[in-house]
Short mmCIF file of C-alpha atoms in Angstrom, two decimals:
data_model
loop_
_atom_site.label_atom_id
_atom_site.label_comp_id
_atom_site.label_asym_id
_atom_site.label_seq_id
_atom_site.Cartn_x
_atom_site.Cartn_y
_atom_site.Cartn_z
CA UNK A 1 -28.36 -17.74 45.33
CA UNK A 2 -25.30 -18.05 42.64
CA UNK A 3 -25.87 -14.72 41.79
CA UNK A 4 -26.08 -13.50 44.93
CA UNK A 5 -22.71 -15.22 46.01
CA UNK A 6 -21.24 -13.76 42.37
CA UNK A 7 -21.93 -10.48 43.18
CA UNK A 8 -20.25 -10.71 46.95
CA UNK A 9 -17.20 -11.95 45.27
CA UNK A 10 -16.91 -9.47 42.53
CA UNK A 11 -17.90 -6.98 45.30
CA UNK A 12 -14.46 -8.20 46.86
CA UNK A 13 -12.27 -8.57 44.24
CA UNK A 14 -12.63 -4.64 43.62
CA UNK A 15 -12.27 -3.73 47.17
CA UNK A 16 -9.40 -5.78 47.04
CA UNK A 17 -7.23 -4.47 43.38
CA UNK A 18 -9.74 -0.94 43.35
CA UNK A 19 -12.95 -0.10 41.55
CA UNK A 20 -12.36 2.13 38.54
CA UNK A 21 -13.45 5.56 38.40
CA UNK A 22 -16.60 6.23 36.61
CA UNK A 23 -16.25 7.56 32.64
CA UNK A 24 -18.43 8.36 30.39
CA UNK A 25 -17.72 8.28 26.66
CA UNK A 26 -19.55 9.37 23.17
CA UNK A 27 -18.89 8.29 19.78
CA UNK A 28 -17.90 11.47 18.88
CA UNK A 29 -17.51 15.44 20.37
CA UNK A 30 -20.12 16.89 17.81
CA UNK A 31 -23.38 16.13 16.12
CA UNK A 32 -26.07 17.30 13.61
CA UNK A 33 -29.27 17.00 14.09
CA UNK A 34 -30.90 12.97 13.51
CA UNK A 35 -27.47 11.93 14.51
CA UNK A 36 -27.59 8.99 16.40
CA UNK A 37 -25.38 9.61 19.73
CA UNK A 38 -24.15 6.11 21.21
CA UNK A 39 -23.57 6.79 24.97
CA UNK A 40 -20.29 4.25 26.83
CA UNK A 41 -20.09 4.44 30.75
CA UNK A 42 -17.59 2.55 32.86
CA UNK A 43 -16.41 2.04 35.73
CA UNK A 44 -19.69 2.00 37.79
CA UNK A 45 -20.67 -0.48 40.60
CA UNK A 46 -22.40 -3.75 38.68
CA UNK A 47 -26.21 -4.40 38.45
CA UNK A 48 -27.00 -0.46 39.46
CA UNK A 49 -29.50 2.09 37.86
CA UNK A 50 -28.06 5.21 36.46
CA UNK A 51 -29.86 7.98 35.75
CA UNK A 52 -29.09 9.56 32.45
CA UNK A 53 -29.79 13.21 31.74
CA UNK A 54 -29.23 15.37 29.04
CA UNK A 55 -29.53 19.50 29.28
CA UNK A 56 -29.64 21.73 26.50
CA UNK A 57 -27.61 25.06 26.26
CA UNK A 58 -30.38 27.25 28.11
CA UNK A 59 -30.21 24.01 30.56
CA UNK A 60 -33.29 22.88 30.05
CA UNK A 61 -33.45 19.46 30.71
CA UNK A 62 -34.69 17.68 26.83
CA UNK A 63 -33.73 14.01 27.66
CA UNK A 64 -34.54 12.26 30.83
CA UNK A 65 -33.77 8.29 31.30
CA UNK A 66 -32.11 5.55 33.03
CA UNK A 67 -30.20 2.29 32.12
CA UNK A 68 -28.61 -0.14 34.06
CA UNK A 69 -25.11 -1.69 34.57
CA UNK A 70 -23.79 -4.96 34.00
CA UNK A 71 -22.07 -7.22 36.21
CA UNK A 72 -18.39 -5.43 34.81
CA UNK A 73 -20.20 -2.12 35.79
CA UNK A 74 -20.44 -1.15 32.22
CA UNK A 75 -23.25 0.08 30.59
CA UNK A 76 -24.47 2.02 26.98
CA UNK A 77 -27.18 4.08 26.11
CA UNK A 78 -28.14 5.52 22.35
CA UNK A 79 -30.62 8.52 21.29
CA UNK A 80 -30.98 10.24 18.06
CA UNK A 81 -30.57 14.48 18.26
CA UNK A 82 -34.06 16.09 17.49
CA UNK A 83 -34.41 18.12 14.83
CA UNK A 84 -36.16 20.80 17.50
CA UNK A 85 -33.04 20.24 20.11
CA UNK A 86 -31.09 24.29 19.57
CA UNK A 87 -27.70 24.77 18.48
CA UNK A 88 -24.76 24.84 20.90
CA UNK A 89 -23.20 22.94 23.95
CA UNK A 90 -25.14 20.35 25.51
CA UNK A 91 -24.48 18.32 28.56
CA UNK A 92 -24.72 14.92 29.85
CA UNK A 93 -24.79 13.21 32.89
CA UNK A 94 -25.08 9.86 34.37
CA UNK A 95 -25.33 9.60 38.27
CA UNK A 96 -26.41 6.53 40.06
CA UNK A 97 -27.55 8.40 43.16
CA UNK A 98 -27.34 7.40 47.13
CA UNK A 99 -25.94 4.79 47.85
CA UNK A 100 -22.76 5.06 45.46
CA UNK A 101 -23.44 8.58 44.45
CA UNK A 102 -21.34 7.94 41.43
CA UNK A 103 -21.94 11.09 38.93
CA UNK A 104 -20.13 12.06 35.99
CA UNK A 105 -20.94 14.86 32.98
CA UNK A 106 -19.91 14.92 29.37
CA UNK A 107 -19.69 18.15 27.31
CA UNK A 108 -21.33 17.62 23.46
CA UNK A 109 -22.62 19.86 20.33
CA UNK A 110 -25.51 19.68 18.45
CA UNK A 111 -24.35 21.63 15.61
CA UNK A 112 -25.15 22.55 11.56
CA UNK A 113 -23.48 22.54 8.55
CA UNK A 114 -22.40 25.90 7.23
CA UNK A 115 -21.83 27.21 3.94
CA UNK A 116 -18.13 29.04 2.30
CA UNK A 117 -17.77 30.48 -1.29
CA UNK A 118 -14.76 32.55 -2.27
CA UNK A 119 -14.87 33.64 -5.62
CA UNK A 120 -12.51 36.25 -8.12
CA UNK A 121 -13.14 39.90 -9.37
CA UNK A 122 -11.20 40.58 -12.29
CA UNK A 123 -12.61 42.64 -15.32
CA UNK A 124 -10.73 41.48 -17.92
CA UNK A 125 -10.55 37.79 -17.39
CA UNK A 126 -6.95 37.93 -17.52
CA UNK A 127 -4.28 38.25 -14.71
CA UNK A 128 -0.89 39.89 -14.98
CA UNK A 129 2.24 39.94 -12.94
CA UNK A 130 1.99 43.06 -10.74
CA UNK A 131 -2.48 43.09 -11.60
CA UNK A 132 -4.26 43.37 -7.73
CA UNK A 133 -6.74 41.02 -7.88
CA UNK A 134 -9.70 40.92 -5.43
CA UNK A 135 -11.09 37.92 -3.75
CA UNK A 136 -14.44 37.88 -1.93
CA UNK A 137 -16.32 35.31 0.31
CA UNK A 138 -19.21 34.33 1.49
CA UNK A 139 -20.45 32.77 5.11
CA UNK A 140 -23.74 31.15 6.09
CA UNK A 141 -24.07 31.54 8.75
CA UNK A 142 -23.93 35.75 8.55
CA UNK A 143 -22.01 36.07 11.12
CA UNK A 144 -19.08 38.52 12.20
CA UNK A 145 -16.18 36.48 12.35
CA UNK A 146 -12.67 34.95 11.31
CA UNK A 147 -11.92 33.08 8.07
CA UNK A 148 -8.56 31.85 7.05
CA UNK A 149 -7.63 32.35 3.25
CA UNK A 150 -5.17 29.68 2.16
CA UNK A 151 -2.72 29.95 -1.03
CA UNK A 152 -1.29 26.53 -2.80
CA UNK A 153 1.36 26.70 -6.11
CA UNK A 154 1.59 22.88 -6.19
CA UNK A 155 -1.97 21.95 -7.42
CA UNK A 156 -3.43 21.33 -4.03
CA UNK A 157 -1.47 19.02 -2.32
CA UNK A 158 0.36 21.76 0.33
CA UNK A 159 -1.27 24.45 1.68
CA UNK A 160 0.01 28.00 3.09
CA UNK A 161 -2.12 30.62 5.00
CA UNK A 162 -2.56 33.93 3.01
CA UNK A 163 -3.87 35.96 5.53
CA UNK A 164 -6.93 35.91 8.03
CA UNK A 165 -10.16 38.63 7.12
CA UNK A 166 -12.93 39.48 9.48
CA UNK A 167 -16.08 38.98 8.15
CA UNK A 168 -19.09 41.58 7.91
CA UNK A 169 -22.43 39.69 8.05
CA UNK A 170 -20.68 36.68 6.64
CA UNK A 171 -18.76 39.03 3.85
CA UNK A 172 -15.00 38.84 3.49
CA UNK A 173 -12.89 40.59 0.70
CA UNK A 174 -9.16 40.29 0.02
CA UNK A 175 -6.88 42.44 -1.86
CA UNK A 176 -3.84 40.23 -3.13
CA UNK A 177 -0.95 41.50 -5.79
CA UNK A 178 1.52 38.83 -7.84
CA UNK A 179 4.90 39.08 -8.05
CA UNK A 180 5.77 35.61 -10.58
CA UNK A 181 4.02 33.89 -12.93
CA UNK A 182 2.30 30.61 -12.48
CA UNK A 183 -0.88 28.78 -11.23
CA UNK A 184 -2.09 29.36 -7.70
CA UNK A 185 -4.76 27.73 -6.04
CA UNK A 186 -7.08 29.54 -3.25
CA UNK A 187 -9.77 28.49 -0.74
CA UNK A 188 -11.31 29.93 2.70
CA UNK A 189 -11.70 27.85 6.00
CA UNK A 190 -13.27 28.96 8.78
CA UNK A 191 -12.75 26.78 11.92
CA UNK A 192 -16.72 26.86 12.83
CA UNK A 193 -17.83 27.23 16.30
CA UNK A 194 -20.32 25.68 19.31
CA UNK A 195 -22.90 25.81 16.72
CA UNK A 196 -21.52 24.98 13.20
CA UNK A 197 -19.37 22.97 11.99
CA UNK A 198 -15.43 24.01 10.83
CA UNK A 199 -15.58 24.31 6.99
CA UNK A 200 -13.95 24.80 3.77
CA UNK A 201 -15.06 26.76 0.67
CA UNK A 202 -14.95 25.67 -3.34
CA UNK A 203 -11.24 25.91 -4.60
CA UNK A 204 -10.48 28.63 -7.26
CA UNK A 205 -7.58 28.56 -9.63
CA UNK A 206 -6.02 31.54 -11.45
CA UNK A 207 -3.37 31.34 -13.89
CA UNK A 208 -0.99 34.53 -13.68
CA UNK A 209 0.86 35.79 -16.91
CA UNK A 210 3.96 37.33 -17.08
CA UNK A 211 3.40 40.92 -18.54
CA UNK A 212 6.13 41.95 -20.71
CA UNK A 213 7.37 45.68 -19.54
CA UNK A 214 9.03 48.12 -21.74
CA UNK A 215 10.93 50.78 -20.53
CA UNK A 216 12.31 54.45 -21.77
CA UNK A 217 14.95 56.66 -20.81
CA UNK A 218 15.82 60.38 -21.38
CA UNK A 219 18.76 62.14 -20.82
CA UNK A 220 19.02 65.95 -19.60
CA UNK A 221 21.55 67.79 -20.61
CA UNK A 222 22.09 66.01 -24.33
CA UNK A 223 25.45 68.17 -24.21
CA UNK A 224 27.45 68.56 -21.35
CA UNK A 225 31.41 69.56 -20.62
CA UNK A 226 33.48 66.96 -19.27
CA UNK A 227 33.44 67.14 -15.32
CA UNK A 228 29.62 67.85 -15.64
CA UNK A 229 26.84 65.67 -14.54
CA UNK A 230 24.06 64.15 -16.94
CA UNK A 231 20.62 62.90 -15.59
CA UNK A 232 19.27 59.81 -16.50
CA UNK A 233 15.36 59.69 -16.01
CA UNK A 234 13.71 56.14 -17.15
CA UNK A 235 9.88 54.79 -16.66
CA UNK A 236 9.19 51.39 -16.39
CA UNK A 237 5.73 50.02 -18.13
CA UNK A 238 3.47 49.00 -16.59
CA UNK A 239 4.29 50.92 -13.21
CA UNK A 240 6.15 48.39 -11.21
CA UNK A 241 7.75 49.56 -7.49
CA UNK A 242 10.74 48.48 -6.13
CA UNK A 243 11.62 46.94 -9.87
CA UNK A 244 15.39 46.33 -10.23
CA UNK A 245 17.16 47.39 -13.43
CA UNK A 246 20.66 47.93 -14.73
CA UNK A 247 21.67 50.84 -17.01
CA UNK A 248 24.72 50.30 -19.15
CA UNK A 249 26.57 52.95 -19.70
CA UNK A 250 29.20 52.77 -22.62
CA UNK A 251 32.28 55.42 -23.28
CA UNK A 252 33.11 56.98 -26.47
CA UNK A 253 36.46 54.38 -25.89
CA UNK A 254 34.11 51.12 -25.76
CA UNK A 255 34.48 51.15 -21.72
CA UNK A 256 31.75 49.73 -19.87
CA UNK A 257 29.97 51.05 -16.59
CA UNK A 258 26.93 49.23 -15.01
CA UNK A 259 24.67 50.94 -12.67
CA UNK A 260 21.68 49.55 -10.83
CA UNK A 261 18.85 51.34 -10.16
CA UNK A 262 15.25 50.45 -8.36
CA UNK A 263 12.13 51.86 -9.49
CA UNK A 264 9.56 53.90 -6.95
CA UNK A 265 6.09 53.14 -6.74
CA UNK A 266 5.38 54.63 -10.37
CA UNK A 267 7.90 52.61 -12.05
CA UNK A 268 10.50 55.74 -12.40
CA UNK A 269 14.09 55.31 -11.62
CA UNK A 270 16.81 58.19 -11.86
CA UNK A 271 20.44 57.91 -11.88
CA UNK A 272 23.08 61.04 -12.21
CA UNK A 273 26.26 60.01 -13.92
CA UNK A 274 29.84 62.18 -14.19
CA UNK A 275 31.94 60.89 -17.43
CA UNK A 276 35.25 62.02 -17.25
CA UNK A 277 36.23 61.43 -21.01
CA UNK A 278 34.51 63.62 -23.77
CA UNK A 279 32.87 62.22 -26.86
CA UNK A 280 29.88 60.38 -27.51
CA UNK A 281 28.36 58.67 -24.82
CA UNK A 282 25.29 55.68 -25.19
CA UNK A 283 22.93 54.48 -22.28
CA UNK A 284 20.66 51.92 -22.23
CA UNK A 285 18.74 50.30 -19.53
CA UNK A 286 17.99 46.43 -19.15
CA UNK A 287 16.32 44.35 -16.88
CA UNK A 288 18.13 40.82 -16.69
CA UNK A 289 16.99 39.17 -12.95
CA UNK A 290 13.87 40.75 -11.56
CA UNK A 291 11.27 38.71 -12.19
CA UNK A 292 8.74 41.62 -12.01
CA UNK A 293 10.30 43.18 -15.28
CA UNK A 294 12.49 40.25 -17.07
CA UNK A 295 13.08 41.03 -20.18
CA UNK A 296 12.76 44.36 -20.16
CA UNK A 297 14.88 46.80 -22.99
CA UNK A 298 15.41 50.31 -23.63
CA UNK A 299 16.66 51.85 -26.89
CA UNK A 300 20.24 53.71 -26.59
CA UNK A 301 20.39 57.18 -25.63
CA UNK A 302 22.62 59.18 -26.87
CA UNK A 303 24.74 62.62 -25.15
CA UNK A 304 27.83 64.45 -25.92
CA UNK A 305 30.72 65.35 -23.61
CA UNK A 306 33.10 68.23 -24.83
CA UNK A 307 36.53 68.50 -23.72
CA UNK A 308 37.40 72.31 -22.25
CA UNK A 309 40.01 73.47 -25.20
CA UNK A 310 42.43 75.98 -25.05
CA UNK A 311 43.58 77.74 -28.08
CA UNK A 312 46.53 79.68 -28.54
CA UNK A 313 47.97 82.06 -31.41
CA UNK A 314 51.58 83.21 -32.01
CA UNK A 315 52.25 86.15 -34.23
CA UNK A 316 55.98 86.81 -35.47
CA UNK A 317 56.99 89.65 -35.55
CA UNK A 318 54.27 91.38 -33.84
CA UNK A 319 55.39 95.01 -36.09
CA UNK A 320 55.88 94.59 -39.73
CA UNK A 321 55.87 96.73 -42.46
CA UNK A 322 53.31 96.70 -45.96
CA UNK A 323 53.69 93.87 -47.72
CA UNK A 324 56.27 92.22 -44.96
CA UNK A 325 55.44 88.47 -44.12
CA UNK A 326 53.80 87.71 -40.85
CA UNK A 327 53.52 83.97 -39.46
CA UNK A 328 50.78 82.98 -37.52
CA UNK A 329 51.03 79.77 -35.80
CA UNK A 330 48.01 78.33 -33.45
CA UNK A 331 48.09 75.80 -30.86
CA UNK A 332 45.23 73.86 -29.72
CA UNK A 333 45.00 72.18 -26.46
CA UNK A 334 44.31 69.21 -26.18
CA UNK A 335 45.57 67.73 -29.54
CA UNK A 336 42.10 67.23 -31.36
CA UNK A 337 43.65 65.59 -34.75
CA UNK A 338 41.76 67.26 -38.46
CA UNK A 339 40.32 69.67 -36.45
CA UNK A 340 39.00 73.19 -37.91
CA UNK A 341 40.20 76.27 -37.25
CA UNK A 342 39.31 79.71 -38.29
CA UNK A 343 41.64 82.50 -37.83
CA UNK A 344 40.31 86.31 -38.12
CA UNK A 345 40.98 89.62 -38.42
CA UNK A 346 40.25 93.47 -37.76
CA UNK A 347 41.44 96.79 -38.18
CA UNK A 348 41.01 98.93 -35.33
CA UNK A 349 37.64 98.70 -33.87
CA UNK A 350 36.10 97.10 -37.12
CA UNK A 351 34.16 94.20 -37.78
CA UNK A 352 36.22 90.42 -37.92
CA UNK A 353 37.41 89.31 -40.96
CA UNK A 354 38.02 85.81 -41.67
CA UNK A 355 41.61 85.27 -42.87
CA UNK A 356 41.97 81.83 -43.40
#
């Protein structure tokens, strides 16, 4: 009779402040198989059956059974996942039927563990600034899919994406090139799906060296006339693209020029240069920021510029006699100081002579 007269009040007091809506909770979203699955439901009227059922992803019914509220309208309900219960999105729902005709459905998965490897294929062993090195995976399941490579340069504790690679039957490859030095950590994730769990593959670590380059240059003309344009051709090694260098260019006066040039995809550079003062000229190319060639040093080239001269001669008198005295005075243009000059002679249409 007390409980009776309990119930009729409770009854009240939610007509009066509002029965809850029904929930139903798990202990968690997704589950492997012998998992224990702990069912929560609220919110229902007190002291009632609910039927509890549980479909599989074909929905095919593979768990059929009932438990009962409590005076609070609360109730909970645990099973373990079969290790014959399929892969995928299951379903669950508790409805107490006529006369409340309270029902309400929960989405869950019954998924597996799956299984990521990256690992490195590099035939040397050692890894060079500018060396492409090739990363390949593996996914169990063999499926076609997404997976997430992921790049760290602090030892692990932040961690970038690299780039996202379809899979072929659970095969992945990845092409990747270094431009510094250092250590960089690299792992795969895939983000799993309704049937296996999101996962995370072994960590490798490579250690990239700097490769010290070398480069050359050659020069074409060697000789040249002032006014005239020289070629500079240089080759950066190992072929580098997009290298920056700086060739130094330093007049017969001490003056210098500095010139930057970028390499193309072969790690050749060219540069055309005009001096405008004759003598001897020296080039040498250097490469003191670029991280992709630091270091770098060519040997001095050397080319000649020649001044245009013009050279004049003065005879007085222009008619002598035998054995008069003729002076011969040359002029040479510009003023080149200790400079050589030969002056010759013919008779008629005879051969040159040298004179003096």
């Amino acid at each position: 009779m007390r409980k009776i007269i309990f119930l009729l009040l409770l009854a009240t007091l939610l007509l009066v402040f509002g029965n809850p809506e029904p929930s139903i909770s798990l202990n968690k979203d997704a589950f492997r198989r012998r998992e224990k699955v702990v069912v929560s439901l609220k919110g229902f009227p007190p002291d009632t059956s609910i039927a509890l059922l549980v479909r599989n992803p074909l929905g095919t019914p593979v768990l059929v059974d009932e438990v009962r509220s409590d005076s609070m309208g609360c109730a909970q309900y645990s099973f373990t996942i079969s290790d014959h219960w399929v892969l995928g999105e299951y379903t669950i729902v508790a409805d107490t039927g006529s006369p409340y005709n309270c029902s309400v459905s929960k989405v869950f998965y019954v998924k597996a563990l799956s299984l990521l490897k990256i690992s490195i294929f590099q035939g040397s062993g050692i890894v060079f600034v500018g060396d492409m090195i090739r990363l390949r995976g593996l996914l169990r399941p063999p499926i076609n899919t997404v997976v997430t490579i992921e790049l760290s340069v602090d030892n692990g504790r932040n961690w970038t994406t690299l780039a996202n690679v379809n899979t072929s039957y659970g095969y992945f490859y990845y092409n990747w090139t270094p431009v510094l030095k250092g250590v960089y950590l690299f792992r795969a994730r895939w983000s799993g799906n309704d049937k296996y769990f999101e996962t995370i593959s072994n960590v490798i670590r490579i250690s990239v060296h700097a490769r010290k380059a070398s480069v050359s240059l050659q020069v074409f003309p060697q000789v040249i006339l002032v006014g005239e344009e020289v070629t500079i051709k240089g080759t950066l090694v190992p072929s580098i693209g997009n290298a920056v260098l700086k060739l130094i260019y330093t007049s017969p006066k001490g003056d210098i020029i500095e010139k930057t040039v970028i390499t193309n995809e072969k790690g050749i550079f060219t540069d055309t240069f005009k001096p405008d003062v004759y003598g001897i000229w020296t080039v040498y190319a250097t490469c003191p920021m670029d991280p992709k060639c630091l270091g770098a040093l060519s040997s001095k080239v050397e080319f000649k510029v020649k001044g245009v001269s013009v050279l004049d001669l003065f005879v007085e008198p222009r008619l002598a006699a035998v054995n008069d005295t003729v002076l011969l005075v040359c002029r040479l243009s510009p003023n080149i100081e200790n400079s050589s000059i030969t002056i010759e002679y013919r008779l008629g249409n005879g051969n040159w002579t040298p004179l003096a």
